[in-house]
PDB file of C-alpha atoms in Angstrom:
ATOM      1  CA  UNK X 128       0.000   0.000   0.000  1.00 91.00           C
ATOM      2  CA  UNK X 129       1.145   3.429  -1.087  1.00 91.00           C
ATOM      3  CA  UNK X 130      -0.287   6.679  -0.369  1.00 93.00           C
ATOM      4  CA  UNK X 131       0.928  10.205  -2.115  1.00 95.00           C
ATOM      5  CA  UNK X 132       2.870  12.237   0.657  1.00 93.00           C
ATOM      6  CA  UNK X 133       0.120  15.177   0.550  1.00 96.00           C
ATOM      7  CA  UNK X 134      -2.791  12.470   1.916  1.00 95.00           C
ATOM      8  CA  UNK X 135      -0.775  10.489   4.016  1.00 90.00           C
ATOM      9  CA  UNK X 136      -1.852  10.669   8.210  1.00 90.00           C
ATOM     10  CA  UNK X 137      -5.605  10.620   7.329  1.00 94.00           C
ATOM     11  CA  UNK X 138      -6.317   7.219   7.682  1.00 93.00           C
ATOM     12  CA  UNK X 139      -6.152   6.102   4.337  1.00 96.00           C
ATOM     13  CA  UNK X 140      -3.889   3.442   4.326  1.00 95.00           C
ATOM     14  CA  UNK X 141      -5.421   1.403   7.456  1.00 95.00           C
ATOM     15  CA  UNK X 142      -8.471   1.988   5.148  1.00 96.00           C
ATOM     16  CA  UNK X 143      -7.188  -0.091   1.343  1.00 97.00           C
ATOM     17  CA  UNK X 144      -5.191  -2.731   4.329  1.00 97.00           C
ATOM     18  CA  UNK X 145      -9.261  -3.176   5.893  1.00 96.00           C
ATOM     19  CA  UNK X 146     -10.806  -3.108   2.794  1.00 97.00           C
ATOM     20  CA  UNK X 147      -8.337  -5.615   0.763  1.00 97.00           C
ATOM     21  CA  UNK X 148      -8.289  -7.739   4.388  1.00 97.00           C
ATOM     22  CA  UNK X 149     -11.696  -7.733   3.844  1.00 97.00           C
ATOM     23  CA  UNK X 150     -11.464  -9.218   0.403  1.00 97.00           C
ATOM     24  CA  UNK X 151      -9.398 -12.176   1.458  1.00 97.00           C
ATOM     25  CA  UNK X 152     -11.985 -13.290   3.650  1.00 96.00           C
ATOM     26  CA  UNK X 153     -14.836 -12.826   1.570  1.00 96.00           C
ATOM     27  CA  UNK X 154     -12.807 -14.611  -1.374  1.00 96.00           C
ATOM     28  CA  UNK X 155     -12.080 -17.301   1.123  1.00 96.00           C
ATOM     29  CA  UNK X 156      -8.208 -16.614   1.450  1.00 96.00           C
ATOM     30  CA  UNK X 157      -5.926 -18.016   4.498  1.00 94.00           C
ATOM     31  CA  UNK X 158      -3.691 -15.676   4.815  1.00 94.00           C
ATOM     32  CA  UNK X 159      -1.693 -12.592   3.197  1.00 96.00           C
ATOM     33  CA  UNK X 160       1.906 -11.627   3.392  1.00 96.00           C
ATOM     34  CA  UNK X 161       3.741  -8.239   2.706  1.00 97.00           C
ATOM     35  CA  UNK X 162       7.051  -6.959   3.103  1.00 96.00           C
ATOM     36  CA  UNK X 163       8.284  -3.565   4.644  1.00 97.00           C
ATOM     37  CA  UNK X 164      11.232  -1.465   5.124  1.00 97.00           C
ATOM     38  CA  UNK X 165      13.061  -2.723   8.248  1.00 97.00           C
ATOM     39  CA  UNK X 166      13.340   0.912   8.705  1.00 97.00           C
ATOM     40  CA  UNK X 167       9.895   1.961   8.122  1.00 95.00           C
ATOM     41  CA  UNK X 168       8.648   1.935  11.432  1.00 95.00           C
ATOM     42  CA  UNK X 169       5.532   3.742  11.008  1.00 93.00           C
ATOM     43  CA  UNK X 170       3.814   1.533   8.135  1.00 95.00           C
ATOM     44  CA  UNK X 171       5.063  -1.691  11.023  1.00 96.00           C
ATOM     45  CA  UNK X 172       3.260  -0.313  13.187  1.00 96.00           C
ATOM     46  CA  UNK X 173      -0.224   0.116  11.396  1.00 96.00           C
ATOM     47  CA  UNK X 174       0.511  -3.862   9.939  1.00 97.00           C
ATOM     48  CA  UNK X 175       0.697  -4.622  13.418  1.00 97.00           C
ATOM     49  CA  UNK X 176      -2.601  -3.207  14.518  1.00 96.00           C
ATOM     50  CA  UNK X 177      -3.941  -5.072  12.004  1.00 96.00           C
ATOM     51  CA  UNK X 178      -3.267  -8.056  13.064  1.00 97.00           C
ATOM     52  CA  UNK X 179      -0.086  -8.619  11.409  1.00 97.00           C
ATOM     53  CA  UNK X 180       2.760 -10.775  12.591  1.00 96.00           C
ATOM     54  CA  UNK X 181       6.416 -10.410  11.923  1.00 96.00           C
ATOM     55  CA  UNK X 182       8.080 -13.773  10.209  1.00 96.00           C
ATOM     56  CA  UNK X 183      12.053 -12.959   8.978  1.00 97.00           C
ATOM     57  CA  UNK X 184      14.006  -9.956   8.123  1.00 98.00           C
ATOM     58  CA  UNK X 185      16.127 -10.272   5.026  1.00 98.00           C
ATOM     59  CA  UNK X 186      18.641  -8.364   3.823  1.00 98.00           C
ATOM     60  CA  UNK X 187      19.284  -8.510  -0.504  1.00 98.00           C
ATOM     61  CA  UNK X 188      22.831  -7.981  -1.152  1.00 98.00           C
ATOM     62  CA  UNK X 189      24.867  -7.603  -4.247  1.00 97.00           C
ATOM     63  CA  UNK X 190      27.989  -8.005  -5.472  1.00 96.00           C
ATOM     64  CA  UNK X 191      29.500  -6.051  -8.728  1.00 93.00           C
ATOM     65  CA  UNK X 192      30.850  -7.505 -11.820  1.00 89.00           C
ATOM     66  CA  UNK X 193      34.347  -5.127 -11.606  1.00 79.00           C
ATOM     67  CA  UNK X 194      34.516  -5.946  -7.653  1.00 81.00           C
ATOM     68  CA  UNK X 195      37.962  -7.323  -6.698  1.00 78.00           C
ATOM     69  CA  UNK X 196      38.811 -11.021  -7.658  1.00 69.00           C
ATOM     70  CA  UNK X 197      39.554 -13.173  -4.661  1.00 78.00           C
ATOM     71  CA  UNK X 198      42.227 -15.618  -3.923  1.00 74.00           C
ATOM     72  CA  UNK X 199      41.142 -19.159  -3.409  1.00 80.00           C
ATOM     73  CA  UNK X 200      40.935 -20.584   0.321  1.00 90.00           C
ATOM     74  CA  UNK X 201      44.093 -22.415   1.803  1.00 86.00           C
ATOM     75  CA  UNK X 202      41.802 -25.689   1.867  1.00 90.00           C
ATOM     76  CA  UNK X 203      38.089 -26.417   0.633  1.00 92.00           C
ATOM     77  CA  UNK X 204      35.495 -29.742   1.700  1.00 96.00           C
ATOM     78  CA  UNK X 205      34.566 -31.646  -1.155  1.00 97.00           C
ATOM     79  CA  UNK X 206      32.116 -30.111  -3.011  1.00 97.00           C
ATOM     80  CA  UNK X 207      30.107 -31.211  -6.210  1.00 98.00           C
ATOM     81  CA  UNK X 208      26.932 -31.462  -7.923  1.00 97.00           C
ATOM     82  CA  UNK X 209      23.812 -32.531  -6.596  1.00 97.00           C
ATOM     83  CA  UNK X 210      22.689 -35.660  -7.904  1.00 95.00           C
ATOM     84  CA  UNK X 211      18.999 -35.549  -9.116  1.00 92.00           C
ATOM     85  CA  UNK X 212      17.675 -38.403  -6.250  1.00 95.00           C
ATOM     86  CA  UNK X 213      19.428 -36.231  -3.273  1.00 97.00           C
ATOM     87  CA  UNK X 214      16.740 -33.887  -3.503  1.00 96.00           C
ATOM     88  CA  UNK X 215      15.075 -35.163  -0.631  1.00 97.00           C
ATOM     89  CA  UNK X 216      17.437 -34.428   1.291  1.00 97.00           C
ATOM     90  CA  UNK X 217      18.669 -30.968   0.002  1.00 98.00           C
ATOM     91  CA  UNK X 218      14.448 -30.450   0.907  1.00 97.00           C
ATOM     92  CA  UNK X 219      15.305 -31.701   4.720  1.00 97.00           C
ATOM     93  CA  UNK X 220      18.546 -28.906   4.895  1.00 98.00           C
ATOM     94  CA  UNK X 221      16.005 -26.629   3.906  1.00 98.00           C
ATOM     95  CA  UNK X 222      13.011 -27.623   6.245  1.00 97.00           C
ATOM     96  CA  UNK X 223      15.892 -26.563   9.409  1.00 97.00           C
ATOM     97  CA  UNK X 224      17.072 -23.637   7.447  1.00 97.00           C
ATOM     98  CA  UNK X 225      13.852 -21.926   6.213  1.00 97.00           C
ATOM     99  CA  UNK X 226      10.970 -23.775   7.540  1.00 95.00           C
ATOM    100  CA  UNK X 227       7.357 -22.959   5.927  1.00 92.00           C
ATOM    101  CA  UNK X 228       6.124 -21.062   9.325  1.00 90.00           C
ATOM    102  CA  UNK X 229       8.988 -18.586   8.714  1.00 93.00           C
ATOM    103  CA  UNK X 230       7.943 -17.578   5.108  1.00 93.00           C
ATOM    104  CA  UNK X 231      10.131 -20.050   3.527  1.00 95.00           C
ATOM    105  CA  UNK X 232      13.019 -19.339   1.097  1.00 95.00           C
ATOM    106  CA  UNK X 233      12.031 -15.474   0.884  1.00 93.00           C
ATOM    107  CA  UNK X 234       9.711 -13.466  -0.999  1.00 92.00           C
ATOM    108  CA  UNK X 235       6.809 -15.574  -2.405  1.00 92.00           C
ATOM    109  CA  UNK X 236       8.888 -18.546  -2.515  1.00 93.00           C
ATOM    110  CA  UNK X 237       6.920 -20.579   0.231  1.00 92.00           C
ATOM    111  CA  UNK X 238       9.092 -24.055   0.830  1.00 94.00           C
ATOM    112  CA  UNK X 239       7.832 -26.751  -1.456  1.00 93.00           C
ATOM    113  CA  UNK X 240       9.089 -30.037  -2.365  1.00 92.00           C
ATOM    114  CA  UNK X 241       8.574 -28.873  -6.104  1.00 90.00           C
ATOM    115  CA  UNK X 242      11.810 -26.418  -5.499  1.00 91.00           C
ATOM    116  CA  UNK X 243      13.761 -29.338  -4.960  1.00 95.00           C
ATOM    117  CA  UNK X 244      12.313 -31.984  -7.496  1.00 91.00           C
ATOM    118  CA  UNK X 245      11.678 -30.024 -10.846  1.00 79.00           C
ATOM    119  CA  UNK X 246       9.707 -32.036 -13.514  1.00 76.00           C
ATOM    120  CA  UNK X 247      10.554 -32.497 -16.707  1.00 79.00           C
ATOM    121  CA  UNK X 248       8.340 -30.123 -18.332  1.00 75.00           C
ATOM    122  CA  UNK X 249      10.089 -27.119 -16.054  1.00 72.00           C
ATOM    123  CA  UNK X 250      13.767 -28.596 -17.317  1.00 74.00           C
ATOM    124  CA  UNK X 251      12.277 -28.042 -20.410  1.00 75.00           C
ATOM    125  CA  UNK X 252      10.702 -24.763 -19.845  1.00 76.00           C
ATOM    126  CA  UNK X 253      13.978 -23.513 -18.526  1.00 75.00           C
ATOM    127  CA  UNK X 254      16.010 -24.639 -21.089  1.00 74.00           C
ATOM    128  CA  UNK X 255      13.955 -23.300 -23.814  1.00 72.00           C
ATOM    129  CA  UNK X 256      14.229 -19.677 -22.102  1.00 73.00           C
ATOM    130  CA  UNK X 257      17.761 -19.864 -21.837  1.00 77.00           C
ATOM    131  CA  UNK X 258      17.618 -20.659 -17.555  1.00 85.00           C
ATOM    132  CA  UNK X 259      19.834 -22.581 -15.829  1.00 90.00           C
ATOM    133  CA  UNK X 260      20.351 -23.670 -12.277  1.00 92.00           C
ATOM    134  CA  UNK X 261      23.046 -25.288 -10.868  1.00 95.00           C
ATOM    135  CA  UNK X 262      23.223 -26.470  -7.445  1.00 97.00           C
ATOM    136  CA  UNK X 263      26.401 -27.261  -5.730  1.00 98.00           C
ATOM    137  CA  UNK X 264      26.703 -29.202  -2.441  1.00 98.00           C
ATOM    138  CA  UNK X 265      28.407 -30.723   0.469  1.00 98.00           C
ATOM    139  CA  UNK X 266      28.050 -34.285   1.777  1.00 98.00           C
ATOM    140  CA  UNK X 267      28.573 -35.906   5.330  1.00 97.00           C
ATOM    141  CA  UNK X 268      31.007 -37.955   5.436  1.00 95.00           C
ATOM    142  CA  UNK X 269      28.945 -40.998   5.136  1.00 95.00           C
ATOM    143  CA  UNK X 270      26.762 -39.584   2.426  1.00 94.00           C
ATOM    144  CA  UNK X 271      24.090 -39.698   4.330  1.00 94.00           C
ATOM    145  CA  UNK X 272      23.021 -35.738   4.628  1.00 97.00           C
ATOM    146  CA  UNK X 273      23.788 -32.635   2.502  1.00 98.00           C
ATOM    147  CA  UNK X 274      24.916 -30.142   5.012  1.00 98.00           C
ATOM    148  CA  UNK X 275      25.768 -26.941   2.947  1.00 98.00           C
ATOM    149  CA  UNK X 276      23.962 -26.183  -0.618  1.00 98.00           C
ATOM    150  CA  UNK X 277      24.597 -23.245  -2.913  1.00 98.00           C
ATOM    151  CA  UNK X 278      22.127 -22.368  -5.860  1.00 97.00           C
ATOM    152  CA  UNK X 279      23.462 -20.395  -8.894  1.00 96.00           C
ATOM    153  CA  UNK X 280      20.836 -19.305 -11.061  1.00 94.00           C
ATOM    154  CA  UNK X 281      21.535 -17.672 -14.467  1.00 92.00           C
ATOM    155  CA  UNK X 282      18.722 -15.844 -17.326  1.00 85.00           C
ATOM    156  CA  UNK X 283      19.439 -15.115 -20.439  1.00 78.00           C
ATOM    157  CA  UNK X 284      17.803 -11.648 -19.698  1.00 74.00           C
ATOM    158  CA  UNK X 285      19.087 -11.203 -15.858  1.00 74.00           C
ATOM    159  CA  UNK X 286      21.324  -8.859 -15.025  1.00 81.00           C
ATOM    160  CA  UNK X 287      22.932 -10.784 -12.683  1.00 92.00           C
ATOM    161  CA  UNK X 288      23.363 -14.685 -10.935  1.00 94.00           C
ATOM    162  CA  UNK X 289      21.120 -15.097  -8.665  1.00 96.00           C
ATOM    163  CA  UNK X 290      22.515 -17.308  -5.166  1.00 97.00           C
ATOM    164  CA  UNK X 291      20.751 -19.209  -2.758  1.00 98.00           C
ATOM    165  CA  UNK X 292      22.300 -20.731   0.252  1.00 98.00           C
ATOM    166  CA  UNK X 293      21.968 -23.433   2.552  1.00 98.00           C
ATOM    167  CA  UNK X 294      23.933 -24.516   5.395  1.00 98.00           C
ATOM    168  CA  UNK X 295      23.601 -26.262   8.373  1.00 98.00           C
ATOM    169  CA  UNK X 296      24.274 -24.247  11.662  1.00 97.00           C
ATOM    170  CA  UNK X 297      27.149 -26.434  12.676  1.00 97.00           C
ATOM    171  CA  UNK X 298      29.489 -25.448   9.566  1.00 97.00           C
ATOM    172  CA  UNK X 299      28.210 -21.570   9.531  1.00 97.00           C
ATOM    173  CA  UNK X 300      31.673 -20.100   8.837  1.00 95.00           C
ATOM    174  CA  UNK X 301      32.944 -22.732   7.064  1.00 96.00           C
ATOM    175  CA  UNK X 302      31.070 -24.021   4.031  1.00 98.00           C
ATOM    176  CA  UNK X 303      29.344 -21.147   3.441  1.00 97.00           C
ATOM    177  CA  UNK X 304      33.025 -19.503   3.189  1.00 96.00           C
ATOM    178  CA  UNK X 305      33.937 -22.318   0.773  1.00 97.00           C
ATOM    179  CA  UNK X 306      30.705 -22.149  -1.388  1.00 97.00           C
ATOM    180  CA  UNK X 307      30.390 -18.245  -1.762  1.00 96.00           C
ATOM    181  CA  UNK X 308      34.284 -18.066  -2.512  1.00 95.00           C
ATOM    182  CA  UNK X 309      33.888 -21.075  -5.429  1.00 94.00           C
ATOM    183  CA  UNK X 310      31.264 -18.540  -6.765  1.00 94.00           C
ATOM    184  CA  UNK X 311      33.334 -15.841  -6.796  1.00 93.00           C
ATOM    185  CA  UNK X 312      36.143 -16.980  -8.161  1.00 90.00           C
ATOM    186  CA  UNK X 313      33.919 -18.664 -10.932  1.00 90.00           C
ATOM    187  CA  UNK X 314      31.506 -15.595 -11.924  1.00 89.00           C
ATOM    188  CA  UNK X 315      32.111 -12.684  -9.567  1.00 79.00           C
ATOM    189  CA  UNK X 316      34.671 -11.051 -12.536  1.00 79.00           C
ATOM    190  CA  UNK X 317      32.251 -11.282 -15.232  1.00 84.00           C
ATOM    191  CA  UNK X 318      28.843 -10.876 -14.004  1.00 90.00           C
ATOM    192  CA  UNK X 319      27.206  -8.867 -10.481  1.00 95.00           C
ATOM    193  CA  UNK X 320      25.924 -11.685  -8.291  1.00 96.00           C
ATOM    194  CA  UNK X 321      22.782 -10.975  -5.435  1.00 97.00           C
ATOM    195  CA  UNK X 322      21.693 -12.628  -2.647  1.00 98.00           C
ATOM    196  CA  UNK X 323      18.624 -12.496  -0.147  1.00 97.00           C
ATOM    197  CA  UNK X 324      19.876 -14.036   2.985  1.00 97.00           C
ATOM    198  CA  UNK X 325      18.215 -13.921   6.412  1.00 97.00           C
ATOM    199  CA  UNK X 326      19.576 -10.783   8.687  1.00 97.00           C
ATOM    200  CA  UNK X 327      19.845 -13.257  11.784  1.00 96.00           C
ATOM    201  CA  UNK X 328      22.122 -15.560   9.626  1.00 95.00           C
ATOM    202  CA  UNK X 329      25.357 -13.455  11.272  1.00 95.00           C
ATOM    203  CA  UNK X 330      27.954 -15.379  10.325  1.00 96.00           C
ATOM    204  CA  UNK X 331      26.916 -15.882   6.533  1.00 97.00           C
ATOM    205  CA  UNK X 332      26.341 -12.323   6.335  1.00 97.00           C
ATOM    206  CA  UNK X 333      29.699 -11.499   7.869  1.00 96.00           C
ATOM    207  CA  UNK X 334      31.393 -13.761   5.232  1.00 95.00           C
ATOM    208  CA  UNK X 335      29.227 -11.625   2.615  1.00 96.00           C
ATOM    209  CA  UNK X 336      30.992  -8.180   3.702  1.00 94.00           C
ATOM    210  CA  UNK X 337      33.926  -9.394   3.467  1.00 92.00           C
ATOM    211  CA  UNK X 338      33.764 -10.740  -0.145  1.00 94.00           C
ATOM    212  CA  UNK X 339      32.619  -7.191  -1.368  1.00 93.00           C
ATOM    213  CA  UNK X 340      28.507  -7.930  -1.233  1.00 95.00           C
ATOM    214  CA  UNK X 341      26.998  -4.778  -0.084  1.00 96.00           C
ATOM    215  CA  UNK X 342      23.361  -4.020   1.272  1.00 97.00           C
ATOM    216  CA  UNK X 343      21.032  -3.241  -1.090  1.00 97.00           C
ATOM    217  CA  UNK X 344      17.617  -3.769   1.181  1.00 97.00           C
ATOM    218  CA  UNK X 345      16.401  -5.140   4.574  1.00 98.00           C
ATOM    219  CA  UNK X 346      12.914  -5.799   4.625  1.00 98.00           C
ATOM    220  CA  UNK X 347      10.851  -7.480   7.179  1.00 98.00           C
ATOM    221  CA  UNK X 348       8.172 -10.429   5.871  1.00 98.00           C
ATOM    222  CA  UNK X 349       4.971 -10.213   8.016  1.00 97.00           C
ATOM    223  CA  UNK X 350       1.971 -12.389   7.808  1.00 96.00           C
ATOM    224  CA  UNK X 351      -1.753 -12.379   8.167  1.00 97.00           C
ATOM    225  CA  UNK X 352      -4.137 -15.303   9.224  1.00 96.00           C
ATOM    226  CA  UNK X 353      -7.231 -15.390   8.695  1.00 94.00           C
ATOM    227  CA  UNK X 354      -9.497 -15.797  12.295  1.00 83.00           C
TER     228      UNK X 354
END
């Protein structure tokens, strides 16, 4: 919801958030989500009073294309491709990470197995609009788990690759390190890479500083159930 700086403090916000609330239950809705400035404390507020509920802050970063190259880490884990019937448990690294009562991966991407498993007909899709995805990971030693996972998604039209990444709490500091730094090294010289990462994720979003992402946006995702 907008409203033009000459009409704002009359009321007319709380009025389009009622009336569109309003709408969702008539039209038999669940729920709605939004997103807000971390920093816009005022609009919070009136969400609130609505019956709104705060889920994650998330902070978008980016990296440039001309941004200083980095030298490779003294040692790396064994990383490699996912193979297509580890999904499941990429989707279980997830469930800890991002779990559906949180929002999920971010912004309108609620988790879903269907993120993990694509069909053929979206392989297809993709590769017919000049998409790719590839998703690098890290096994347990006994193969049994995928504790760190890195998404690199490239568009024939984007601007930039766009990251996702996973890791388990125990190796924060570690394999994201590893897995941003192999993306780096890889793209960060020819194209700008983003990233939407959770702001209580401190360790990750250390690491990020340090390899020349900056802050682009923190925004808070709130949620509202229908009663």
């Amino acid at each position: 919801v907008a409203v033009h700086p000459d009409y704002q403090r009359r009321g007319i916000a709380r009025q389009m958030m009622g009336a569109s609330l309003d709408m969702v239950r008539r039209q038999g809705g669940s729920k709605a989500i939004l997103q807000v400035d971390a920093d816009n404390y005022t609009a919070q507020r009136l969400y609130e009073r609505l019956g709104f509920s705060h889920e994650r802050a998330w902070t978008t970063w980016r990296r440039a294309a001309n941004a200083t190259k980095l030298p490779p880490l003294a040692e790396y884990p064994f990383m490699t491709q996912r193979r297509g019937n580890e999904w499941l448990a990429e989707y279980h690294l997830a469930e800890r990470l991002f779990p559906i009562e949180l929002g999920g991966l971010g912004w309108l991407r609620p988790l879903h197995a269907s993120q993990f498993r694509q069909p053929i007909w979206k392989q297809v899709s993709d590769w017919l609009n000049f998409r790719s995805l590839e998703r690098l990971i890290i096994r347990s030693e006994d193969e049994s788990e995928i504790l760190a996972a890195l998404w690199i998604e490239n568009s024939w039209m984007g601007s930039a690759a766009q990251l996702t990444l996973m890791v388990h709490p125990d190796y924060e500091g570690y394999y994201d390190e590893a897995l941003l730094n192999t993306a780096v090294r890889r793209l960060g010289t020819a194209q700008a890479l983003t990233i939407e990462h959770p702001v209580d994720r401190a360790p990750t979003n250390a690491i990020l500083r340090r390899y020349g992402f900056a802050p682009r946006r923190e925004v808070i995702h709130m949620r509202w159930d229908v009663r």
